[in-house]
């Protein structure tokens, strides 16, 4: 029923635009697109990864009224596994001058250590009148899922949260204070005791501070972000006996800490200096162990990192050199049995002496050193001492005349992991070579392009060696005054290793036709055959129709 309502809404909006806004220069108009398609999947020789038939529907509609814009979007498809349900999301973010309203499924950025990049279903607002900065949101971060509908039998509580940000300044100079709180709703599920004991309801309160300052006409800038998170892993855990009065007691009543509550901090700061032909950056990052908030999808904790990033432009930007070097440590609270130190360095070069020739290359070095802190079991104080080297390069030469344009390109990548620990080197050391040579020919007048080349890939370890050699080709053609576009490619390679040799081949085809100025039909096909070890073939296909609209372009007949 929900899917039908969304489709009706989009269809009505399109029809409405034809009748209500059919004028040359309307004050109110619509822009956007609607798309729908069908998919096909077939697998022989192995277990299928999705259902043979599926569909996809998507649409974007934006209502414009002077300086006010109301964007709407919807996406639906049929997932290809027995555990999946049709996936529906709907949301829009109308804006007027310095005000933006978020409704439906949205993402808002407050602070990298409080709320950032997490989708919620609810409402939010951003207000930036002059130097005043204000943002707020309230919504559902995850829905309740019971045992019967949970993937792999793992239920989850409904999770609600809200956040606010208040600050002063502009995009170049500002300071913001952030508050965030989210919690699982234990009343959203009726669980039996065995399941209740297997999952726990979480709760989180976080405070954040962000700021940025510029000096010397923007040449020098300082940016900093920080956060303190109070995270409770289990709301049902025994409470803590803390007796106090006044404001502190009110805060404790609001947070409701218990024995599973953890308090941790995180922050980062970057000092950058930029001249016309030179730049230098210094960055510091610190994340305490077990730092976590419900407003972040993922964050590496127990981390301290210092990075320096210089760069220089020479010979009127024909030669650009940049690099970085950083030191990273963990075990900040000395709770782990081992301490790990990482050194990360890189340098990149871009050289373009003329319009015909271009070269880019780089080298990166990633080393990791781990030593025992609590040496009560192991006699050797060294656990890990590894260095990862990566060298890459790409060179391209182009030439042309009135009829043809041609180019030759070479790419090279070498990666090796060296292990200085004799007890583990046989299991960890490896080398990877990846080299490609390509030639491209374009007929400028007839608008076709042929690309061909070969590749060589080598992967070596102490126990395994795999080599892959192959050729590839691609053809693109534009016909009927660019209404019809044809594309097709083939890739054939021979894989050779101790466990067996075999061929891997894949073919892809893409045909698109522009029916009218804003209407197009496309067809895609991908076929792969693999006879290495277990032979199988896989076929994927799709056909889709898309219509775009802009009511400003429509004229009365």
mmCIF file of C-alpha atoms in Angstrom, residues 111-453:
data_model
loop_
_atom_site.group_PDB
_atom_site.id
_atom_site.type_symbol
_atom_site.label_atom_id
_atom_site.label_comp_id
_atom_site.label_asym_id
_atom_site.label_seq_id
_atom_site.Cartn_x
_atom_site.Cartn_y
_atom_site.Cartn_z
ATOM 1 C CA UNK A 111 30.099 16.701 14.338
ATOM 2 C CA UNK A 112 32.400 13.764 13.378
ATOM 3 C CA UNK A 113 32.260 12.509 16.987
ATOM 4 C CA UNK A 114 28.544 12.931 17.766
ATOM 5 C CA UNK A 115 26.149 12.675 14.794
ATOM 6 C CA UNK A 116 27.423 12.206 11.260
ATOM 7 C CA UNK A 117 26.268 10.162 8.256
ATOM 8 C CA UNK A 118 23.585 8.123 10.027
ATOM 9 C CA UNK A 119 20.193 7.907 8.324
ATOM 10 C CA UNK A 120 17.143 8.663 10.431
ATOM 11 C CA UNK A 121 13.405 8.767 9.783
ATOM 12 C CA UNK A 122 12.032 11.981 11.207
ATOM 13 C CA UNK A 123 12.423 15.727 10.960
ATOM 14 C CA UNK A 124 15.295 18.184 11.068
ATOM 15 C CA UNK A 125 15.938 21.878 10.557
ATOM 16 C CA UNK A 126 18.958 24.023 9.664
ATOM 17 C CA UNK A 127 18.876 27.797 10.195
ATOM 18 C CA UNK A 128 21.777 30.058 9.208
ATOM 19 C CA UNK A 129 20.611 33.696 9.312
ATOM 20 C CA UNK A 130 23.723 35.819 9.170
ATOM 21 C CA UNK A 131 26.306 34.623 11.664
ATOM 22 C CA UNK A 132 23.790 32.597 13.698
ATOM 23 C CA UNK A 133 23.991 28.806 13.235
ATOM 24 C CA UNK A 134 21.312 26.445 14.497
ATOM 25 C CA UNK A 135 20.426 22.813 13.660
ATOM 26 C CA UNK A 136 18.148 20.270 15.291
ATOM 27 C CA UNK A 137 16.695 16.841 14.511
ATOM 28 C CA UNK A 138 14.458 14.163 15.971
ATOM 29 C CA UNK A 139 13.800 10.757 14.510
ATOM 30 C CA UNK A 140 14.127 7.004 14.408
ATOM 31 C CA UNK A 141 17.578 5.583 13.748
ATOM 32 C CA UNK A 142 16.426 1.969 13.475
ATOM 33 C CA UNK A 143 12.981 0.322 13.456
ATOM 34 C CA UNK A 144 11.873 -2.455 15.776
ATOM 35 C CA UNK A 145 12.319 -5.940 14.313
ATOM 36 C CA UNK A 146 10.800 -8.926 16.074
ATOM 37 C CA UNK A 147 11.954 -12.534 15.977
ATOM 38 C CA UNK A 148 9.662 -13.571 13.136
ATOM 39 C CA UNK A 149 10.875 -10.932 10.648
ATOM 40 C CA UNK A 150 14.463 -10.474 11.826
ATOM 41 C CA UNK A 151 17.279 -11.444 9.480
ATOM 42 C CA UNK A 152 18.896 -14.661 10.720
ATOM 43 C CA UNK A 153 16.647 -14.530 13.799
ATOM 44 C CA UNK A 154 18.305 -11.464 15.389
ATOM 45 C CA UNK A 155 15.703 -8.943 16.608
ATOM 46 C CA UNK A 156 16.406 -5.298 17.368
ATOM 47 C CA UNK A 157 14.756 -2.552 19.399
ATOM 48 C CA UNK A 158 13.358 0.609 17.942
ATOM 49 C CA UNK A 159 15.962 3.343 18.374
ATOM 50 C CA UNK A 160 14.994 7.015 18.755
ATOM 51 C CA UNK A 161 17.240 10.034 19.075
ATOM 52 C CA UNK A 162 17.494 13.790 18.876
ATOM 53 C CA UNK A 163 20.276 16.334 18.498
ATOM 54 C CA UNK A 164 20.854 20.060 18.533
ATOM 55 C CA UNK A 165 23.622 22.355 17.385
ATOM 56 C CA UNK A 166 24.032 26.045 18.141
ATOM 57 C CA UNK A 167 26.870 28.229 16.990
ATOM 58 C CA UNK A 168 28.097 31.505 15.626
ATOM 59 C CA UNK A 169 30.178 32.374 12.578
ATOM 60 C CA UNK A 170 30.477 31.629 8.861
ATOM 61 C CA UNK A 171 31.779 28.681 6.864
ATOM 62 C CA UNK A 172 35.335 29.980 7.255
ATOM 63 C CA UNK A 173 35.221 31.056 10.910
ATOM 64 C CA UNK A 174 32.808 29.464 13.345
ATOM 65 C CA UNK A 175 32.313 27.711 16.663
ATOM 66 C CA UNK A 176 29.526 25.173 17.321
ATOM 67 C CA UNK A 177 28.263 23.380 20.422
ATOM 68 C CA UNK A 178 26.494 20.027 19.836
ATOM 69 C CA UNK A 179 24.250 17.850 21.985
ATOM 70 C CA UNK A 180 23.097 14.351 20.971
ATOM 71 C CA UNK A 181 21.089 11.652 22.687
ATOM 72 C CA UNK A 182 19.673 8.344 21.430
ATOM 73 C CA UNK A 183 18.346 5.205 23.085
ATOM 74 C CA UNK A 184 16.741 1.861 22.307
ATOM 75 C CA UNK A 185 13.064 1.644 23.263
ATOM 76 C CA UNK A 186 12.775 -1.502 25.370
ATOM 77 C CA UNK A 187 8.968 -1.372 25.127
ATOM 78 C CA UNK A 188 9.083 -1.636 21.312
ATOM 79 C CA UNK A 189 9.422 -5.462 21.468
ATOM 80 C CA UNK A 190 7.771 -8.225 23.433
ATOM 81 C CA UNK A 191 10.552 -10.788 23.835
ATOM 82 C CA UNK A 192 10.760 -14.096 25.639
ATOM 83 C CA UNK A 193 13.340 -14.327 28.422
ATOM 84 C CA UNK A 194 15.905 -16.281 26.387
ATOM 85 C CA UNK A 195 15.898 -13.676 23.626
ATOM 86 C CA UNK A 196 15.743 -10.779 26.090
ATOM 87 C CA UNK A 197 18.999 -11.995 27.650
ATOM 88 C CA UNK A 198 20.727 -12.288 24.251
ATOM 89 C CA UNK A 199 20.278 -8.652 23.214
ATOM 90 C CA UNK A 200 20.613 -5.461 25.202
ATOM 91 C CA UNK A 201 19.037 -2.024 24.887
ATOM 92 C CA UNK A 202 21.661 0.695 24.433
ATOM 93 C CA UNK A 203 21.625 4.369 25.378
ATOM 94 C CA UNK A 204 23.931 7.229 24.524
ATOM 95 C CA UNK A 205 24.435 10.887 25.413
ATOM 96 C CA UNK A 206 27.184 12.902 23.717
ATOM 97 C CA UNK A 207 28.474 16.471 23.749
ATOM 98 C CA UNK A 208 30.513 17.933 20.910
ATOM 99 C CA UNK A 209 32.457 21.080 20.099
ATOM 100 C CA UNK A 210 33.604 22.158 16.626
ATOM 101 C CA UNK A 211 35.367 25.236 15.372
ATOM 102 C CA UNK A 212 37.381 26.757 12.557
ATOM 103 C CA UNK A 213 39.486 29.922 12.303
ATOM 104 C CA UNK A 214 41.360 31.566 9.412
ATOM 105 C CA UNK A 215 44.321 33.934 9.605
ATOM 106 C CA UNK A 216 46.390 36.028 7.144
ATOM 107 C CA UNK A 217 43.694 36.259 4.459
ATOM 108 C CA UNK A 218 42.946 32.557 4.601
ATOM 109 C CA UNK A 219 46.516 31.344 4.208
ATOM 110 C CA UNK A 220 46.547 29.815 7.690
ATOM 111 C CA UNK A 221 43.578 27.874 9.060
ATOM 112 C CA UNK A 222 42.879 25.905 12.217
ATOM 113 C CA UNK A 223 40.035 23.387 12.416
ATOM 114 C CA UNK A 224 39.135 21.299 15.467
ATOM 115 C CA UNK A 225 36.397 18.823 16.426
ATOM 116 C CA UNK A 226 35.843 17.065 19.723
ATOM 117 C CA UNK A 227 33.334 14.959 21.579
ATOM 118 C CA UNK A 228 32.584 13.306 24.910
ATOM 119 C CA UNK A 229 30.310 10.266 24.832
ATOM 120 C CA UNK A 230 28.487 8.601 27.720
ATOM 121 C CA UNK A 231 27.521 5.180 26.363
ATOM 122 C CA UNK A 232 25.417 2.585 28.201
ATOM 123 C CA UNK A 233 25.654 -0.871 26.657
ATOM 124 C CA UNK A 234 22.725 -2.354 28.606
ATOM 125 C CA UNK A 235 19.900 -0.265 30.053
ATOM 126 C CA UNK A 236 18.850 -3.231 32.164
ATOM 127 C CA UNK A 237 22.169 -3.560 33.993
ATOM 128 C CA UNK A 238 22.325 -2.780 37.744
ATOM 129 C CA UNK A 239 22.553 0.901 38.562
ATOM 130 C CA UNK A 240 25.333 2.721 40.353
ATOM 131 C CA UNK A 241 24.914 4.146 43.834
ATOM 132 C CA UNK A 242 25.837 7.810 43.540
ATOM 133 C CA UNK A 243 24.454 10.297 46.075
ATOM 134 C CA UNK A 244 24.680 13.987 45.268
ATOM 135 C CA UNK A 245 22.500 17.078 45.089
ATOM 136 C CA UNK A 246 21.714 19.985 42.858
ATOM 137 C CA UNK A 247 22.609 20.202 39.190
ATOM 138 C CA UNK A 248 24.893 17.154 39.279
ATOM 139 C CA UNK A 249 22.060 14.979 40.555
ATOM 140 C CA UNK A 250 19.759 16.282 37.816
ATOM 141 C CA UNK A 251 22.384 15.362 35.217
ATOM 142 C CA UNK A 252 22.770 11.854 36.642
ATOM 143 C CA UNK A 253 18.994 11.369 36.654
ATOM 144 C CA UNK A 254 18.894 12.446 33.009
ATOM 145 C CA UNK A 255 21.722 10.120 31.897
ATOM 146 C CA UNK A 256 20.704 7.157 34.134
ATOM 147 C CA UNK A 257 24.179 5.532 34.311
ATOM 148 C CA UNK A 258 24.709 1.934 35.429
ATOM 149 C CA UNK A 259 27.598 -0.535 35.655
ATOM 150 C CA UNK A 260 27.654 -0.897 31.832
ATOM 151 C CA UNK A 261 28.100 2.854 31.267
ATOM 152 C CA UNK A 262 31.382 4.069 29.799
ATOM 153 C CA UNK A 263 32.622 7.653 29.401
ATOM 154 C CA UNK A 264 35.183 8.368 26.675
ATOM 155 C CA UNK A 265 36.477 11.310 24.663
ATOM 156 C CA UNK A 266 37.686 11.881 21.123
ATOM 157 C CA UNK A 267 38.976 14.793 19.102
ATOM 158 C CA UNK A 268 41.002 15.980 16.144
ATOM 159 C CA UNK A 269 42.691 19.200 15.060
ATOM 160 C CA UNK A 270 44.263 20.291 11.782
ATOM 161 C CA UNK A 271 46.553 23.263 11.182
ATOM 162 C CA UNK A 272 46.985 24.090 7.479
ATOM 163 C CA UNK A 273 49.067 26.694 5.660
ATOM 164 C CA UNK A 274 48.445 27.394 1.968
ATOM 165 C CA UNK A 275 50.415 29.550 -0.418
ATOM 166 C CA UNK A 276 50.066 29.760 -4.196
ATOM 167 C CA UNK A 277 52.700 27.090 -4.846
ATOM 168 C CA UNK A 278 53.114 25.504 -1.428
ATOM 169 C CA UNK A 279 50.950 23.957 1.278
ATOM 170 C CA UNK A 280 51.636 22.282 4.597
ATOM 171 C CA UNK A 281 49.252 20.555 6.986
ATOM 172 C CA UNK A 282 49.623 19.115 10.467
ATOM 173 C CA UNK A 283 46.861 16.903 11.870
ATOM 174 C CA UNK A 284 46.381 15.313 15.286
ATOM 175 C CA UNK A 285 43.694 12.735 16.120
ATOM 176 C CA UNK A 286 42.892 11.095 19.462
ATOM 177 C CA UNK A 287 40.097 8.574 20.129
ATOM 178 C CA UNK A 288 39.877 6.873 23.505
ATOM 179 C CA UNK A 289 39.250 3.161 23.888
ATOM 180 C CA UNK A 290 35.565 2.164 23.602
ATOM 181 C CA UNK A 291 34.533 5.585 22.309
ATOM 182 C CA UNK A 292 31.195 5.064 20.601
ATOM 183 C CA UNK A 293 28.013 6.975 19.817
ATOM 184 C CA UNK A 294 24.741 5.847 18.248
ATOM 185 C CA UNK A 295 25.032 8.749 15.795
ATOM 186 C CA UNK A 296 28.035 7.250 13.964
ATOM 187 C CA UNK A 297 28.010 4.187 11.748
ATOM 188 C CA UNK A 298 31.654 3.332 12.433
ATOM 189 C CA UNK A 299 34.640 4.856 14.218
ATOM 190 C CA UNK A 300 38.045 3.332 15.010
ATOM 191 C CA UNK A 301 38.701 3.728 18.727
ATOM 192 C CA UNK A 302 41.837 3.397 20.872
ATOM 193 C CA UNK A 303 43.826 5.524 18.449
ATOM 194 C CA UNK A 304 46.364 8.344 18.536
ATOM 195 C CA UNK A 305 47.677 9.663 15.227
ATOM 196 C CA UNK A 306 49.924 12.535 14.126
ATOM 197 C CA UNK A 307 50.219 13.323 10.405
ATOM 198 C CA UNK A 308 52.184 15.931 8.456
ATOM 199 C CA UNK A 309 51.147 16.688 4.848
ATOM 200 C CA UNK A 310 53.383 18.900 2.657
ATOM 201 C CA UNK A 311 52.828 19.786 -1.013
ATOM 202 C CA UNK A 312 54.445 21.942 -3.708
ATOM 203 C CA UNK A 313 53.555 23.087 -7.260
ATOM 204 C CA UNK A 314 56.420 23.802 -9.687
ATOM 205 C CA UNK A 315 56.861 25.098 -13.252
ATOM 206 C CA UNK A 316 53.424 26.736 -13.449
ATOM 207 C CA UNK A 317 51.635 23.663 -12.028
ATOM 208 C CA UNK A 318 53.180 21.317 -14.577
ATOM 209 C CA UNK A 319 54.830 19.405 -11.738
ATOM 210 C CA UNK A 320 52.887 18.752 -8.532
ATOM 211 C CA UNK A 321 54.464 16.905 -5.595
ATOM 212 C CA UNK A 322 52.587 16.028 -2.407
ATOM 213 C CA UNK A 323 53.208 13.694 0.474
ATOM 214 C CA UNK A 324 52.313 12.709 3.995
ATOM 215 C CA UNK A 325 53.834 10.969 6.964
ATOM 216 C CA UNK A 326 52.041 9.797 10.068
ATOM 217 C CA UNK A 327 52.608 7.868 13.277
ATOM 218 C CA UNK A 328 49.729 5.920 14.810
ATOM 219 C CA UNK A 329 49.555 4.251 18.236
ATOM 220 C CA UNK A 330 46.966 2.282 20.192
ATOM 221 C CA UNK A 331 46.667 0.933 23.757
ATOM 222 C CA UNK A 332 46.174 4.460 25.057
ATOM 223 C CA UNK A 333 44.964 3.278 28.464
ATOM 224 C CA UNK A 334 47.482 0.401 28.806
ATOM 225 C CA UNK A 335 44.674 -2.166 29.023
ATOM 226 C CA UNK A 336 45.820 -4.381 26.159
ATOM 227 C CA UNK A 337 48.466 -7.076 26.298
ATOM 228 C CA UNK A 338 50.255 -5.585 23.278
ATOM 229 C CA UNK A 339 50.974 -2.104 21.959
ATOM 230 C CA UNK A 340 50.890 -1.441 18.208
ATOM 231 C CA UNK A 341 52.739 1.363 16.418
ATOM 232 C CA UNK A 342 52.103 2.164 12.748
ATOM 233 C CA UNK A 343 54.132 4.414 10.458
ATOM 234 C CA UNK A 344 52.354 5.614 7.326
ATOM 235 C CA UNK A 345 54.180 7.573 4.630
ATOM 236 C CA UNK A 346 53.405 8.441 1.022
ATOM 237 C CA UNK A 347 54.568 10.660 -1.833
ATOM 238 C CA UNK A 348 52.702 11.444 -5.065
ATOM 239 C CA UNK A 349 53.980 13.066 -8.259
ATOM 240 C CA UNK A 350 51.973 14.485 -11.155
ATOM 241 C CA UNK A 351 53.869 15.677 -14.251
ATOM 242 C CA UNK A 352 52.295 17.179 -17.385
ATOM 243 C CA UNK A 353 54.986 18.881 -19.507
ATOM 244 C CA UNK A 354 52.620 19.203 -22.511
ATOM 245 C CA UNK A 355 49.044 18.517 -23.557
ATOM 246 C CA UNK A 356 50.142 15.237 -25.152
ATOM 247 C CA UNK A 357 51.964 13.587 -22.259
ATOM 248 C CA UNK A 358 50.904 12.968 -18.677
ATOM 249 C CA UNK A 359 52.521 10.972 -15.881
ATOM 250 C CA UNK A 360 51.487 10.306 -12.313
ATOM 251 C CA UNK A 361 53.103 8.063 -9.762
ATOM 252 C CA UNK A 362 53.271 7.410 -6.082
ATOM 253 C CA UNK A 363 54.879 5.474 -3.294
ATOM 254 C CA UNK A 364 53.380 4.594 0.077
ATOM 255 C CA UNK A 365 54.918 2.839 3.029
ATOM 256 C CA UNK A 366 52.823 1.335 5.802
ATOM 257 C CA UNK A 367 54.709 -0.243 8.673
ATOM 258 C CA UNK A 368 53.296 -1.856 11.794
ATOM 259 C CA UNK A 369 55.220 -2.710 14.957
ATOM 260 C CA UNK A 370 53.618 -4.532 17.868
ATOM 261 C CA UNK A 371 55.341 -5.322 21.159
ATOM 262 C CA UNK A 372 54.185 -7.100 24.295
ATOM 263 C CA UNK A 373 53.181 -4.915 27.222
ATOM 264 C CA UNK A 374 52.143 -7.659 29.651
ATOM 265 C CA UNK A 375 54.733 -10.391 28.968
ATOM 266 C CA UNK A 376 53.570 -13.108 31.313
ATOM 267 C CA UNK A 377 52.933 -15.753 28.624
ATOM 268 C CA UNK A 378 55.218 -14.993 25.676
ATOM 269 C CA UNK A 379 58.997 -14.896 26.027
ATOM 270 C CA UNK A 380 59.499 -12.874 22.836
ATOM 271 C CA UNK A 381 58.647 -9.214 23.355
ATOM 272 C CA UNK A 382 58.138 -8.698 19.589
ATOM 273 C CA UNK A 383 54.839 -9.887 18.110
ATOM 274 C CA UNK A 384 54.539 -8.037 14.765
ATOM 275 C CA UNK A 385 57.062 -6.137 12.648
ATOM 276 C CA UNK A 386 55.761 -5.685 9.105
ATOM 277 C CA UNK A 387 56.260 -3.190 6.279
ATOM 278 C CA UNK A 388 53.887 -2.780 3.348
ATOM 279 C CA UNK A 389 55.345 -1.086 0.238
ATOM 280 C CA UNK A 390 53.148 0.173 -2.597
ATOM 281 C CA UNK A 391 54.421 1.678 -5.851
ATOM 282 C CA UNK A 392 52.075 2.819 -8.619
ATOM 283 C CA UNK A 393 52.445 4.727 -11.841
ATOM 284 C CA UNK A 394 50.501 5.728 -14.941
ATOM 285 C CA UNK A 395 51.783 7.246 -18.200
ATOM 286 C CA UNK A 396 49.634 8.391 -21.132
ATOM 287 C CA UNK A 397 50.576 9.791 -24.531
ATOM 288 C CA UNK A 398 47.957 11.299 -26.882
ATOM 289 C CA UNK A 399 48.085 12.485 -30.488
ATOM 290 C CA UNK A 400 45.436 13.417 -33.052
ATOM 291 C CA UNK A 401 44.610 14.801 -36.474
ATOM 292 C CA UNK A 402 41.395 16.031 -38.081
ATOM 293 C CA UNK A 403 39.962 12.507 -38.355
ATOM 294 C CA UNK A 404 41.317 10.422 -35.483
ATOM 295 C CA UNK A 405 42.355 10.823 -31.884
ATOM 296 C CA UNK A 406 44.689 8.184 -30.423
ATOM 297 C CA UNK A 407 46.286 7.432 -27.086
ATOM 298 C CA UNK A 408 48.533 4.860 -25.458
ATOM 299 C CA UNK A 409 48.582 4.323 -21.704
ATOM 300 C CA UNK A 410 50.550 2.138 -19.322
ATOM 301 C CA UNK A 411 49.681 1.490 -15.681
ATOM 302 C CA UNK A 412 51.835 -0.228 -13.117
ATOM 303 C CA UNK A 413 51.243 -1.280 -9.523
ATOM 304 C CA UNK A 414 53.538 -3.223 -7.225
ATOM 305 C CA UNK A 415 52.715 -4.101 -3.639
ATOM 306 C CA UNK A 416 54.677 -6.185 -1.214
ATOM 307 C CA UNK A 417 54.384 -7.055 2.466
ATOM 308 C CA UNK A 418 57.679 -7.740 4.234
ATOM 309 C CA UNK A 419 57.541 -9.446 7.643
ATOM 310 C CA UNK A 420 60.620 -9.188 9.879
ATOM 311 C CA UNK A 421 59.302 -11.764 12.329
ATOM 312 C CA UNK A 422 60.763 -15.165 11.343
ATOM 313 C CA UNK A 423 57.945 -17.044 13.054
ATOM 314 C CA UNK A 424 55.158 -15.423 10.959
ATOM 315 C CA UNK A 425 56.811 -14.383 7.688
ATOM 316 C CA UNK A 426 55.889 -17.616 5.851
ATOM 317 C CA UNK A 427 52.220 -16.911 6.467
ATOM 318 C CA UNK A 428 52.057 -13.152 5.891
ATOM 319 C CA UNK A 429 54.591 -12.101 3.253
ATOM 320 C CA UNK A 430 53.191 -11.534 -0.245
ATOM 321 C CA UNK A 431 53.847 -9.739 -3.517
ATOM 322 C CA UNK A 432 51.352 -8.389 -6.047
ATOM 323 C CA UNK A 433 52.099 -7.119 -9.581
ATOM 324 C CA UNK A 434 49.315 -5.501 -11.613
ATOM 325 C CA UNK A 435 50.214 -4.132 -15.059
ATOM 326 C CA UNK A 436 47.983 -2.929 -17.896
ATOM 327 C CA UNK A 437 48.709 -1.590 -21.399
ATOM 328 C CA UNK A 438 45.908 0.063 -23.396
ATOM 329 C CA UNK A 439 45.444 1.620 -26.844
ATOM 330 C CA UNK A 440 42.473 3.816 -27.773
ATOM 331 C CA UNK A 441 41.327 4.980 -31.208
ATOM 332 C CA UNK A 442 38.490 7.489 -31.701
ATOM 333 C CA UNK A 443 36.904 8.502 -34.989
ATOM 334 C CA UNK A 444 35.955 12.106 -34.299
ATOM 335 C CA UNK A 445 33.500 12.495 -37.185
ATOM 336 C CA UNK A 446 31.739 9.112 -36.991
ATOM 337 C CA UNK A 447 31.785 9.162 -33.191
ATOM 338 C CA UNK A 448 33.024 5.691 -32.404
ATOM 339 C CA UNK A 449 35.781 4.578 -30.053
ATOM 340 C CA UNK A 450 37.704 1.316 -29.874
ATOM 341 C CA UNK A 451 39.806 0.437 -26.853
ATOM 342 C CA UNK A 452 42.025 -2.625 -26.579
ATOM 343 C CA UNK A 453 44.835 -3.907 -24.455
#
